[in-house]
Short mmCIF file of N, CA and C in Angstrom, two decimals:
data_model
loop_
_atom_site.label_atom_id
_atom_site.label_comp_id
_atom_site.label_asym_id
_atom_site.label_seq_id
_atom_site.Cartn_x
_atom_site.Cartn_y
_atom_site.Cartn_z
N UNK A 1 -3.92 12.17 17.29
CA UNK A 1 -3.75 10.83 16.77
C UNK A 1 -2.43 10.77 15.99
N UNK A 2 -1.61 9.79 16.30
CA UNK A 2 -0.35 9.60 15.58
C UNK A 2 -0.61 8.68 14.40
N UNK A 3 -0.34 9.19 13.20
CA UNK A 3 -0.56 8.44 11.97
C UNK A 3 0.78 8.11 11.35
N UNK A 4 1.04 6.81 11.20
CA UNK A 4 2.30 6.33 10.64
C UNK A 4 2.03 5.68 9.30
N UNK A 5 2.59 6.23 8.24
CA UNK A 5 2.44 5.65 6.90
C UNK A 5 3.58 4.67 6.64
N UNK A 6 3.23 3.51 6.14
CA UNK A 6 4.21 2.48 5.77
C UNK A 6 4.14 2.34 4.26
N UNK A 7 5.28 2.53 3.61
CA UNK A 7 5.30 2.47 2.15
C UNK A 7 6.51 1.67 1.68
N UNK A 8 6.53 1.38 0.41
CA UNK A 8 7.64 0.65 -0.21
C UNK A 8 7.19 0.20 -1.59
N UNK A 9 8.15 -0.12 -2.42
CA UNK A 9 7.82 -0.58 -3.76
C UNK A 9 7.27 -2.00 -3.71
N UNK A 10 6.72 -2.43 -4.80
CA UNK A 10 6.10 -3.75 -4.88
C UNK A 10 7.08 -4.84 -4.42
N UNK A 11 6.60 -5.71 -3.52
CA UNK A 11 7.40 -6.82 -3.03
C UNK A 11 8.40 -6.45 -1.95
N UNK A 12 8.31 -5.25 -1.41
CA UNK A 12 9.31 -4.81 -0.43
C UNK A 12 9.08 -5.39 0.97
N UNK A 13 7.84 -5.73 1.30
CA UNK A 13 7.55 -6.29 2.62
C UNK A 13 6.55 -5.49 3.43
N UNK A 14 5.78 -4.63 2.77
CA UNK A 14 4.77 -3.82 3.47
C UNK A 14 3.75 -4.71 4.17
N UNK A 15 3.27 -5.72 3.48
CA UNK A 15 2.25 -6.59 4.06
C UNK A 15 2.80 -7.35 5.25
N UNK A 16 4.02 -7.80 5.16
CA UNK A 16 4.64 -8.51 6.28
C UNK A 16 4.80 -7.58 7.48
N UNK A 17 5.17 -6.32 7.22
CA UNK A 17 5.28 -5.31 8.28
C UNK A 17 3.92 -5.17 8.98
N UNK A 18 2.88 -4.98 8.19
CA UNK A 18 1.53 -4.78 8.72
C UNK A 18 1.07 -6.02 9.50
N UNK A 19 1.31 -7.20 8.96
CA UNK A 19 0.92 -8.44 9.65
C UNK A 19 1.60 -8.54 11.01
N UNK A 20 2.88 -8.19 11.06
CA UNK A 20 3.62 -8.32 12.32
C UNK A 20 3.14 -7.30 13.36
N UNK A 21 2.97 -6.05 12.96
CA UNK A 21 2.53 -5.06 13.97
C UNK A 21 1.13 -5.36 14.47
N UNK A 22 0.30 -5.97 13.61
CA UNK A 22 -1.04 -6.34 14.08
C UNK A 22 -0.95 -7.43 15.14
N UNK A 23 0.01 -8.35 14.98
CA UNK A 23 0.22 -9.40 15.99
C UNK A 23 0.71 -8.81 17.30
N UNK A 24 1.37 -7.67 17.22
CA UNK A 24 1.86 -6.98 18.42
C UNK A 24 0.77 -6.14 19.08
N UNK A 25 -0.41 -6.08 18.43
CA UNK A 25 -1.54 -5.36 19.02
C UNK A 25 -1.75 -3.96 18.49
N UNK A 26 -1.01 -3.57 17.46
CA UNK A 26 -1.20 -2.24 16.87
C UNK A 26 -2.32 -2.29 15.84
N UNK A 27 -3.02 -1.17 15.71
CA UNK A 27 -4.10 -1.08 14.72
C UNK A 27 -3.51 -0.58 13.41
N UNK A 28 -4.02 -1.11 12.30
CA UNK A 28 -3.54 -0.67 10.99
C UNK A 28 -4.72 -0.55 10.01
N UNK A 29 -4.47 0.26 9.00
CA UNK A 29 -5.41 0.42 7.89
C UNK A 29 -4.63 0.17 6.61
N UNK A 30 -5.06 -0.79 5.83
CA UNK A 30 -4.36 -1.18 4.61
C UNK A 30 -5.11 -0.71 3.37
N UNK A 31 -4.45 0.13 2.58
CA UNK A 31 -5.05 0.59 1.32
C UNK A 31 -5.34 -0.58 0.40
N UNK A 32 -4.38 -1.51 0.31
CA UNK A 32 -4.58 -2.68 -0.57
C UNK A 32 -5.79 -3.50 -0.13
N UNK A 33 -5.94 -3.70 1.18
CA UNK A 33 -7.08 -4.49 1.68
C UNK A 33 -8.40 -3.77 1.42
N UNK A 34 -8.41 -2.45 1.60
CA UNK A 34 -9.64 -1.69 1.34
C UNK A 34 -10.03 -1.82 -0.12
N UNK A 35 -9.08 -1.63 -1.02
CA UNK A 35 -9.38 -1.71 -2.45
C UNK A 35 -9.84 -3.12 -2.81
N UNK A 36 -9.20 -4.13 -2.26
CA UNK A 36 -9.61 -5.51 -2.51
C UNK A 36 -11.06 -5.73 -2.07
N UNK A 37 -11.40 -5.20 -0.90
CA UNK A 37 -12.78 -5.34 -0.39
C UNK A 37 -13.79 -4.55 -1.22
N UNK A 38 -13.36 -3.45 -1.82
CA UNK A 38 -14.26 -2.70 -2.70
C UNK A 38 -14.70 -3.58 -3.87
N UNK A 39 -13.75 -4.31 -4.43
CA UNK A 39 -14.06 -5.18 -5.56
C UNK A 39 -14.84 -6.42 -5.14
N UNK A 40 -14.71 -6.84 -3.88
CA UNK A 40 -15.46 -8.01 -3.40
C UNK A 40 -16.93 -7.68 -3.16
N UNK A 41 -17.22 -6.42 -2.86
CA UNK A 41 -18.59 -6.00 -2.64
C UNK A 41 -19.27 -5.79 -4.00
N UNK A 42 -20.31 -6.59 -4.28
CA UNK A 42 -20.93 -6.58 -5.61
C UNK A 42 -21.43 -5.19 -6.00
N UNK A 43 -22.11 -4.51 -5.09
CA UNK A 43 -22.69 -3.20 -5.41
C UNK A 43 -21.59 -2.17 -5.73
N UNK A 44 -20.57 -2.13 -4.88
CA UNK A 44 -19.47 -1.18 -5.10
C UNK A 44 -18.72 -1.51 -6.38
N UNK A 45 -18.44 -2.81 -6.58
CA UNK A 45 -17.74 -3.22 -7.80
C UNK A 45 -18.53 -2.83 -9.04
N UNK A 46 -19.83 -3.01 -9.00
CA UNK A 46 -20.67 -2.64 -10.15
C UNK A 46 -20.58 -1.16 -10.46
N UNK A 47 -20.58 -0.33 -9.42
CA UNK A 47 -20.46 1.12 -9.62
C UNK A 47 -19.10 1.46 -10.24
N UNK A 48 -18.05 0.86 -9.69
CA UNK A 48 -16.70 1.12 -10.20
C UNK A 48 -16.59 0.69 -11.66
N UNK A 49 -17.03 -0.52 -11.96
CA UNK A 49 -16.91 -1.04 -13.32
C UNK A 49 -17.74 -0.24 -14.32
N UNK A 50 -18.92 0.20 -13.88
CA UNK A 50 -19.76 1.02 -14.76
C UNK A 50 -19.06 2.35 -15.08
N UNK A 51 -18.49 2.98 -14.06
CA UNK A 51 -17.80 4.26 -14.27
C UNK A 51 -16.57 4.11 -15.15
N UNK A 52 -15.95 2.93 -15.11
CA UNK A 52 -14.76 2.68 -15.92
C UNK A 52 -15.10 2.03 -17.26
N UNK A 53 -16.37 1.72 -17.45
CA UNK A 53 -16.84 1.06 -18.67
C UNK A 53 -16.11 -0.28 -18.88
N UNK A 54 -16.08 -1.08 -17.81
CA UNK A 54 -15.42 -2.38 -17.86
C UNK A 54 -16.44 -3.51 -17.70
N UNK A 55 -16.13 -4.63 -18.29
CA UNK A 55 -16.96 -5.81 -18.27
C UNK A 55 -16.77 -6.57 -16.95
N UNK A 56 -17.85 -6.95 -16.32
CA UNK A 56 -17.82 -7.69 -15.05
C UNK A 56 -17.03 -9.00 -15.18
N UNK A 57 -17.16 -9.64 -16.32
CA UNK A 57 -16.60 -10.97 -16.50
C UNK A 57 -15.07 -11.01 -16.41
N UNK A 58 -14.40 -10.05 -17.02
CA UNK A 58 -12.93 -10.09 -17.05
C UNK A 58 -12.31 -8.74 -16.67
N UNK A 59 -12.91 -8.07 -15.70
CA UNK A 59 -12.46 -6.72 -15.35
C UNK A 59 -11.02 -6.68 -14.82
N UNK A 60 -10.59 -7.72 -14.10
CA UNK A 60 -9.21 -7.71 -13.57
C UNK A 60 -8.20 -7.67 -14.70
N UNK A 61 -8.41 -8.50 -15.70
CA UNK A 61 -7.50 -8.52 -16.86
C UNK A 61 -7.55 -7.19 -17.61
N UNK A 62 -8.73 -6.63 -17.75
CA UNK A 62 -8.86 -5.34 -18.44
C UNK A 62 -8.12 -4.24 -17.70
N UNK A 63 -8.22 -4.24 -16.38
CA UNK A 63 -7.52 -3.22 -15.59
C UNK A 63 -6.01 -3.39 -15.76
N UNK A 64 -5.52 -4.60 -15.62
CA UNK A 64 -4.08 -4.85 -15.75
C UNK A 64 -3.58 -4.49 -17.15
N UNK A 65 -4.34 -4.85 -18.17
CA UNK A 65 -3.88 -4.56 -19.54
C UNK A 65 -3.96 -3.07 -19.88
N UNK A 66 -4.78 -2.31 -19.16
CA UNK A 66 -4.91 -0.87 -19.44
C UNK A 66 -4.15 0.02 -18.46
N UNK A 67 -3.53 -0.55 -17.45
CA UNK A 67 -2.92 0.25 -16.40
C UNK A 67 -1.79 1.13 -16.93
N UNK A 68 -1.13 0.73 -18.02
CA UNK A 68 -0.05 1.54 -18.60
C UNK A 68 -0.59 2.75 -19.35
N UNK A 69 -1.88 2.75 -19.67
CA UNK A 69 -2.52 3.87 -20.37
C UNK A 69 -2.80 4.99 -19.35
N UNK A 70 -2.13 6.12 -19.51
CA UNK A 70 -2.23 7.21 -18.53
C UNK A 70 -3.66 7.74 -18.38
N UNK A 71 -4.40 7.81 -19.46
CA UNK A 71 -5.79 8.29 -19.38
C UNK A 71 -6.62 7.32 -18.54
N UNK A 72 -6.48 6.03 -18.82
CA UNK A 72 -7.20 5.02 -18.04
C UNK A 72 -6.76 5.06 -16.58
N UNK A 73 -5.46 5.17 -16.35
CA UNK A 73 -4.93 5.18 -15.00
C UNK A 73 -5.50 6.36 -14.20
N UNK A 74 -5.56 7.54 -14.80
CA UNK A 74 -6.15 8.71 -14.12
C UNK A 74 -7.62 8.47 -13.81
N UNK A 75 -8.35 7.89 -14.76
CA UNK A 75 -9.77 7.60 -14.56
C UNK A 75 -9.96 6.57 -13.44
N UNK A 76 -9.12 5.56 -13.42
CA UNK A 76 -9.18 4.53 -12.38
C UNK A 76 -9.02 5.17 -11.00
N UNK A 77 -8.02 6.02 -10.86
CA UNK A 77 -7.78 6.71 -9.59
C UNK A 77 -8.95 7.63 -9.24
N UNK A 78 -9.47 8.30 -10.23
CA UNK A 78 -10.60 9.23 -10.00
C UNK A 78 -11.83 8.49 -9.47
N UNK A 79 -12.00 7.25 -9.90
CA UNK A 79 -13.15 6.45 -9.47
C UNK A 79 -12.87 5.77 -8.12
N UNK A 80 -11.69 5.19 -7.97
CA UNK A 80 -11.39 4.38 -6.77
C UNK A 80 -11.05 5.22 -5.55
N UNK A 81 -10.27 6.28 -5.73
CA UNK A 81 -9.76 7.03 -4.58
C UNK A 81 -10.84 7.61 -3.67
N UNK A 82 -11.95 8.13 -4.19
CA UNK A 82 -12.98 8.61 -3.25
C UNK A 82 -13.51 7.50 -2.32
N UNK A 83 -13.69 6.29 -2.86
CA UNK A 83 -14.10 5.15 -2.02
C UNK A 83 -13.02 4.85 -0.98
N UNK A 84 -11.77 4.82 -1.43
CA UNK A 84 -10.64 4.51 -0.55
C UNK A 84 -10.53 5.53 0.58
N UNK A 85 -10.54 6.81 0.24
CA UNK A 85 -10.37 7.85 1.26
C UNK A 85 -11.55 7.89 2.23
N UNK A 86 -12.73 7.65 1.72
CA UNK A 86 -13.92 7.62 2.58
C UNK A 86 -13.80 6.49 3.61
N UNK A 87 -13.42 5.32 3.14
CA UNK A 87 -13.28 4.17 4.04
C UNK A 87 -12.16 4.39 5.05
N UNK A 88 -11.04 4.97 4.61
CA UNK A 88 -9.94 5.27 5.53
C UNK A 88 -10.38 6.25 6.61
N UNK A 89 -11.15 7.24 6.22
CA UNK A 89 -11.62 8.25 7.18
C UNK A 89 -12.54 7.60 8.22
N UNK A 90 -13.44 6.76 7.76
CA UNK A 90 -14.36 6.07 8.68
C UNK A 90 -13.57 5.20 9.66
N UNK A 91 -12.62 4.42 9.14
CA UNK A 91 -11.83 3.54 9.99
C UNK A 91 -10.95 4.34 10.96
N UNK A 92 -10.39 5.45 10.49
CA UNK A 92 -9.55 6.29 11.36
C UNK A 92 -10.35 6.84 12.53
N UNK A 93 -11.54 7.34 12.24
CA UNK A 93 -12.39 7.90 13.30
C UNK A 93 -12.85 6.82 14.28
N UNK A 94 -13.17 5.66 13.73
CA UNK A 94 -13.64 4.55 14.56
C UNK A 94 -12.57 4.08 15.54
N UNK A 95 -11.31 4.19 15.13
CA UNK A 95 -10.21 3.66 15.93
C UNK A 95 -9.23 4.74 16.37
N UNK A 96 -9.72 5.97 16.53
CA UNK A 96 -8.82 7.08 16.83
C UNK A 96 -8.18 6.99 18.21
N UNK A 97 -8.69 6.14 19.08
CA UNK A 97 -8.07 5.99 20.40
C UNK A 97 -6.82 5.12 20.35
N UNK A 98 -6.63 4.39 19.27
CA UNK A 98 -5.42 3.59 19.12
C UNK A 98 -4.25 4.52 18.82
N UNK A 99 -3.12 4.30 19.47
CA UNK A 99 -1.94 5.12 19.24
C UNK A 99 -0.72 4.24 19.07
N UNK A 100 0.01 4.34 18.04
CA UNK A 100 -0.34 5.03 16.80
C UNK A 100 -1.21 4.14 15.93
N UNK A 101 -1.72 4.72 14.84
CA UNK A 101 -2.40 3.93 13.81
C UNK A 101 -1.44 3.85 12.63
N UNK A 102 -1.21 2.64 12.15
CA UNK A 102 -0.35 2.42 10.99
C UNK A 102 -1.21 2.35 9.73
N UNK A 103 -0.74 2.99 8.68
CA UNK A 103 -1.43 2.99 7.39
C UNK A 103 -0.49 2.41 6.34
N UNK A 104 -0.93 1.36 5.69
CA UNK A 104 -0.17 0.82 4.57
C UNK A 104 -0.57 1.65 3.34
N UNK A 105 0.40 2.39 2.78
CA UNK A 105 0.12 3.30 1.66
C UNK A 105 1.17 3.06 0.56
N UNK A 106 0.91 2.12 -0.36
CA UNK A 106 1.91 1.78 -1.37
C UNK A 106 2.36 2.97 -2.23
N UNK A 107 1.47 3.87 -2.56
CA UNK A 107 1.81 5.00 -3.44
C UNK A 107 1.88 6.33 -2.66
N UNK A 108 2.43 6.27 -1.48
CA UNK A 108 2.51 7.43 -0.60
C UNK A 108 3.14 8.64 -1.28
N UNK A 109 4.29 8.45 -1.87
CA UNK A 109 5.00 9.58 -2.49
C UNK A 109 4.55 9.82 -3.93
N UNK A 110 4.18 8.75 -4.61
CA UNK A 110 3.70 8.92 -6.00
C UNK A 110 2.45 9.78 -6.04
N UNK A 111 1.61 9.67 -5.01
CA UNK A 111 0.35 10.43 -4.96
C UNK A 111 0.43 11.64 -4.02
N UNK A 112 1.64 11.98 -3.57
CA UNK A 112 1.87 13.15 -2.70
C UNK A 112 0.98 13.15 -1.46
N UNK A 113 0.98 12.03 -0.74
CA UNK A 113 0.13 11.88 0.43
C UNK A 113 0.88 11.98 1.76
N UNK A 114 2.18 12.15 1.71
CA UNK A 114 2.97 12.09 2.95
C UNK A 114 2.60 13.18 3.95
N UNK A 115 2.08 14.29 3.49
CA UNK A 115 1.70 15.40 4.40
C UNK A 115 0.55 15.00 5.33
N UNK A 116 -0.16 13.92 5.02
CA UNK A 116 -1.29 13.47 5.84
C UNK A 116 -0.86 12.63 7.04
N UNK A 117 0.47 12.40 7.18
CA UNK A 117 0.95 11.50 8.22
C UNK A 117 2.02 12.18 9.08
N UNK A 118 2.08 11.79 10.36
CA UNK A 118 3.09 12.34 11.27
C UNK A 118 4.46 11.72 11.04
N UNK A 119 4.46 10.44 10.68
CA UNK A 119 5.69 9.66 10.51
C UNK A 119 5.55 8.82 9.25
N UNK A 120 6.66 8.69 8.50
CA UNK A 120 6.64 7.81 7.32
C UNK A 120 7.75 6.77 7.45
N UNK A 121 7.40 5.54 7.14
CA UNK A 121 8.34 4.42 7.20
C UNK A 121 8.45 3.83 5.81
N UNK A 122 9.66 3.77 5.30
CA UNK A 122 9.91 3.20 3.98
C UNK A 122 10.55 1.83 4.14
N UNK A 123 9.93 0.81 3.55
CA UNK A 123 10.48 -0.54 3.54
C UNK A 123 11.27 -0.68 2.24
N UNK A 124 12.57 -0.84 2.36
CA UNK A 124 13.46 -0.90 1.20
C UNK A 124 13.98 -2.31 1.00
N UNK A 125 13.98 -2.76 -0.24
CA UNK A 125 14.51 -4.08 -0.56
C UNK A 125 15.09 -4.06 -1.97
N UNK A 126 16.09 -4.85 -2.18
CA UNK A 126 16.73 -4.99 -3.47
C UNK A 126 15.71 -5.44 -4.53
N UNK A 127 15.84 -4.92 -5.74
CA UNK A 127 14.86 -5.23 -6.79
C UNK A 127 14.78 -6.73 -7.08
N UNK A 128 15.90 -7.43 -7.02
CA UNK A 128 15.87 -8.88 -7.29
C UNK A 128 15.11 -9.63 -6.20
N UNK A 129 15.30 -9.22 -4.95
CA UNK A 129 14.54 -9.81 -3.83
C UNK A 129 13.05 -9.53 -4.02
N UNK A 130 12.73 -8.28 -4.34
CA UNK A 130 11.32 -7.90 -4.50
C UNK A 130 10.68 -8.69 -5.64
N UNK A 131 11.39 -8.80 -6.75
CA UNK A 131 10.86 -9.54 -7.90
C UNK A 131 10.59 -10.99 -7.52
N UNK A 132 11.55 -11.62 -6.83
CA UNK A 132 11.38 -13.02 -6.45
C UNK A 132 10.21 -13.20 -5.50
N UNK A 133 10.03 -12.29 -4.55
CA UNK A 133 8.90 -12.37 -3.62
C UNK A 133 7.57 -12.31 -4.38
N UNK A 134 7.51 -11.41 -5.35
CA UNK A 134 6.27 -11.25 -6.12
C UNK A 134 6.03 -12.48 -6.99
N UNK A 135 7.07 -12.98 -7.63
CA UNK A 135 6.93 -14.18 -8.45
C UNK A 135 6.50 -15.38 -7.60
N UNK A 136 7.00 -15.45 -6.37
CA UNK A 136 6.62 -16.55 -5.46
C UNK A 136 5.14 -16.49 -5.09
N UNK A 137 4.52 -15.31 -5.21
CA UNK A 137 3.07 -15.17 -4.95
C UNK A 137 2.24 -15.57 -6.16
N UNK A 138 2.90 -15.94 -7.25
CA UNK A 138 2.18 -16.36 -8.44
C UNK A 138 1.87 -15.23 -9.41
N UNK A 139 2.50 -14.09 -9.20
CA UNK A 139 2.29 -12.94 -10.09
C UNK A 139 3.32 -13.02 -11.21
N UNK A 140 2.94 -12.56 -12.40
CA UNK A 140 3.84 -12.65 -13.55
C UNK A 140 4.97 -11.62 -13.48
N UNK A 141 6.05 -11.93 -14.16
CA UNK A 141 7.19 -11.02 -14.26
C UNK A 141 6.76 -9.71 -14.93
N UNK A 142 5.90 -9.81 -15.94
CA UNK A 142 5.43 -8.61 -16.64
C UNK A 142 4.65 -7.70 -15.70
N UNK A 143 3.81 -8.28 -14.85
CA UNK A 143 3.05 -7.48 -13.89
C UNK A 143 3.99 -6.79 -12.91
N UNK A 144 4.98 -7.52 -12.41
CA UNK A 144 5.96 -6.92 -11.51
C UNK A 144 6.65 -5.73 -12.19
N UNK A 145 7.11 -5.94 -13.42
CA UNK A 145 7.82 -4.89 -14.16
C UNK A 145 6.92 -3.67 -14.36
N UNK A 146 5.67 -3.91 -14.72
CA UNK A 146 4.73 -2.82 -14.93
C UNK A 146 4.50 -2.04 -13.64
N UNK A 147 4.19 -2.74 -12.56
CA UNK A 147 3.91 -2.06 -11.29
C UNK A 147 5.15 -1.36 -10.75
N UNK A 148 6.30 -1.97 -10.90
CA UNK A 148 7.55 -1.36 -10.44
C UNK A 148 7.84 -0.07 -11.22
N UNK A 149 7.49 -0.06 -12.50
CA UNK A 149 7.75 1.14 -13.32
C UNK A 149 6.84 2.31 -12.93
N UNK A 150 5.73 2.02 -12.25
CA UNK A 150 4.80 3.06 -11.81
C UNK A 150 5.24 3.72 -10.51
N UNK A 151 6.29 3.18 -9.88
CA UNK A 151 6.71 3.68 -8.57
C UNK A 151 8.01 4.47 -8.71
N UNK A 152 8.15 5.49 -7.84
CA UNK A 152 9.34 6.33 -7.93
C UNK A 152 10.55 5.61 -7.32
N UNK A 153 11.71 6.13 -7.64
CA UNK A 153 12.98 5.55 -7.22
C UNK A 153 13.06 5.38 -5.71
N UNK A 154 13.60 4.25 -5.29
CA UNK A 154 13.71 3.95 -3.86
C UNK A 154 14.56 4.96 -3.10
N UNK A 155 15.61 5.49 -3.72
CA UNK A 155 16.45 6.47 -3.03
C UNK A 155 15.69 7.76 -2.74
N UNK A 156 14.79 8.13 -3.63
CA UNK A 156 13.95 9.32 -3.39
C UNK A 156 13.05 9.06 -2.20
N UNK A 157 12.44 7.88 -2.16
CA UNK A 157 11.55 7.53 -1.04
C UNK A 157 12.33 7.48 0.28
N UNK A 158 13.52 6.92 0.22
CA UNK A 158 14.35 6.83 1.43
C UNK A 158 14.65 8.22 1.97
N UNK A 159 15.01 9.14 1.09
CA UNK A 159 15.34 10.51 1.51
C UNK A 159 14.15 11.26 2.06
N UNK A 160 12.95 10.94 1.60
CA UNK A 160 11.75 11.64 2.05
C UNK A 160 11.16 11.05 3.34
N UNK A 161 11.55 9.83 3.68
CA UNK A 161 10.93 9.11 4.79
C UNK A 161 11.58 9.44 6.14
N UNK A 162 10.76 9.37 7.18
CA UNK A 162 11.26 9.56 8.54
C UNK A 162 12.17 8.42 8.93
N UNK A 163 11.77 7.19 8.59
CA UNK A 163 12.53 5.99 8.89
C UNK A 163 12.60 5.11 7.65
N UNK A 164 13.70 4.35 7.54
CA UNK A 164 13.83 3.35 6.49
C UNK A 164 14.20 2.02 7.13
N UNK A 165 13.51 0.97 6.71
CA UNK A 165 13.83 -0.38 7.15
C UNK A 165 14.32 -1.16 5.94
N UNK A 166 15.55 -1.67 6.02
CA UNK A 166 16.07 -2.51 4.95
C UNK A 166 15.51 -3.92 5.14
N UNK A 167 14.97 -4.47 4.06
CA UNK A 167 14.34 -5.79 4.13
C UNK A 167 14.90 -6.72 3.06
N UNK A 168 16.21 -6.95 3.15
CA UNK A 168 16.85 -7.88 2.22
C UNK A 168 17.17 -9.22 2.87
N UNK A 169 16.80 -9.36 4.14
CA UNK A 169 17.10 -10.60 4.86
C UNK A 169 15.86 -11.44 5.07
N UNK A 170 15.86 -12.11 6.20
CA UNK A 170 14.76 -13.03 6.54
C UNK A 170 13.60 -12.25 7.16
N UNK A 171 12.49 -12.95 7.34
CA UNK A 171 11.34 -12.37 8.03
C UNK A 171 11.72 -12.03 9.47
N UNK A 172 12.54 -12.86 10.08
CA UNK A 172 13.00 -12.58 11.45
C UNK A 172 13.77 -11.26 11.49
N UNK A 173 14.66 -11.04 10.50
CA UNK A 173 15.40 -9.76 10.44
C UNK A 173 14.44 -8.58 10.31
N UNK A 174 13.44 -8.72 9.46
CA UNK A 174 12.46 -7.65 9.29
C UNK A 174 11.76 -7.38 10.62
N UNK A 175 11.35 -8.43 11.29
CA UNK A 175 10.64 -8.26 12.56
C UNK A 175 11.51 -7.59 13.62
N UNK A 176 12.78 -7.95 13.67
CA UNK A 176 13.70 -7.29 14.61
C UNK A 176 13.84 -5.81 14.26
N UNK A 177 13.91 -5.50 12.97
CA UNK A 177 14.00 -4.10 12.55
C UNK A 177 12.72 -3.33 12.89
N UNK A 178 11.59 -3.99 12.81
CA UNK A 178 10.32 -3.34 13.18
C UNK A 178 10.31 -3.04 14.68
N UNK A 179 10.79 -3.96 15.48
CA UNK A 179 10.85 -3.73 16.93
C UNK A 179 11.78 -2.56 17.24
N UNK A 180 12.92 -2.48 16.55
CA UNK A 180 13.82 -1.33 16.72
C UNK A 180 13.10 -0.03 16.35
N UNK A 181 12.37 -0.06 15.25
CA UNK A 181 11.62 1.12 14.82
C UNK A 181 10.59 1.53 15.87
N UNK A 182 9.87 0.58 16.40
CA UNK A 182 8.86 0.89 17.42
C UNK A 182 9.52 1.53 18.65
N UNK A 183 10.68 1.04 19.04
CA UNK A 183 11.41 1.65 20.15
C UNK A 183 11.79 3.09 19.82
N UNK A 184 12.23 3.34 18.60
CA UNK A 184 12.58 4.71 18.20
C UNK A 184 11.35 5.60 18.17
N UNK A 185 10.22 5.06 17.74
CA UNK A 185 8.97 5.84 17.73
C UNK A 185 8.58 6.26 19.14
N UNK A 186 8.74 5.36 20.10
CA UNK A 186 8.36 5.68 21.48
C UNK A 186 9.27 6.75 22.07
N UNK A 187 10.54 6.76 21.59
CA UNK A 187 11.49 7.76 22.10
C UNK A 187 11.19 9.16 21.60
N UNK A 188 10.52 9.27 20.45
CA UNK A 188 10.23 10.59 19.85
C UNK A 188 9.20 11.35 20.64
#
């Protein structure tokens, strides 16, 4: 099974990449979507919140306000990651006949996960572009700054990645770059 990890800093265009390849008929697994679904499931959310000692009523705000706390951040990962990896494994096995399978992995290098993939694709974008994209989604500037500070330098990611796609232009430019990437993948 060919496993392609797609990564990039906040607002770089990972979701747009995943949306486009899915329209082309490729199968993908999104870490962000899995985590979002974990919180949507009442039973799973209750388990997570209990382990983190968080209130059901305002847990999102509590998580965001505590994310800068390293102890809380480690505990959050310790609770969430087993659910995430279990779900990824189930989905990978269920769809192992798809070639390749794309994985959206926002913290690929931060969490030292690149060894789990055959190919890594880094979506690179200027910080001002990324900030504007995130602000356009209704997210606060403080949240962008916080999440951006949790991610390693883009040049480090670029050097570690098999492929890099620059995403400072239009959605059409990104899509053309994805098609070029797919052609290069087939040549390998």
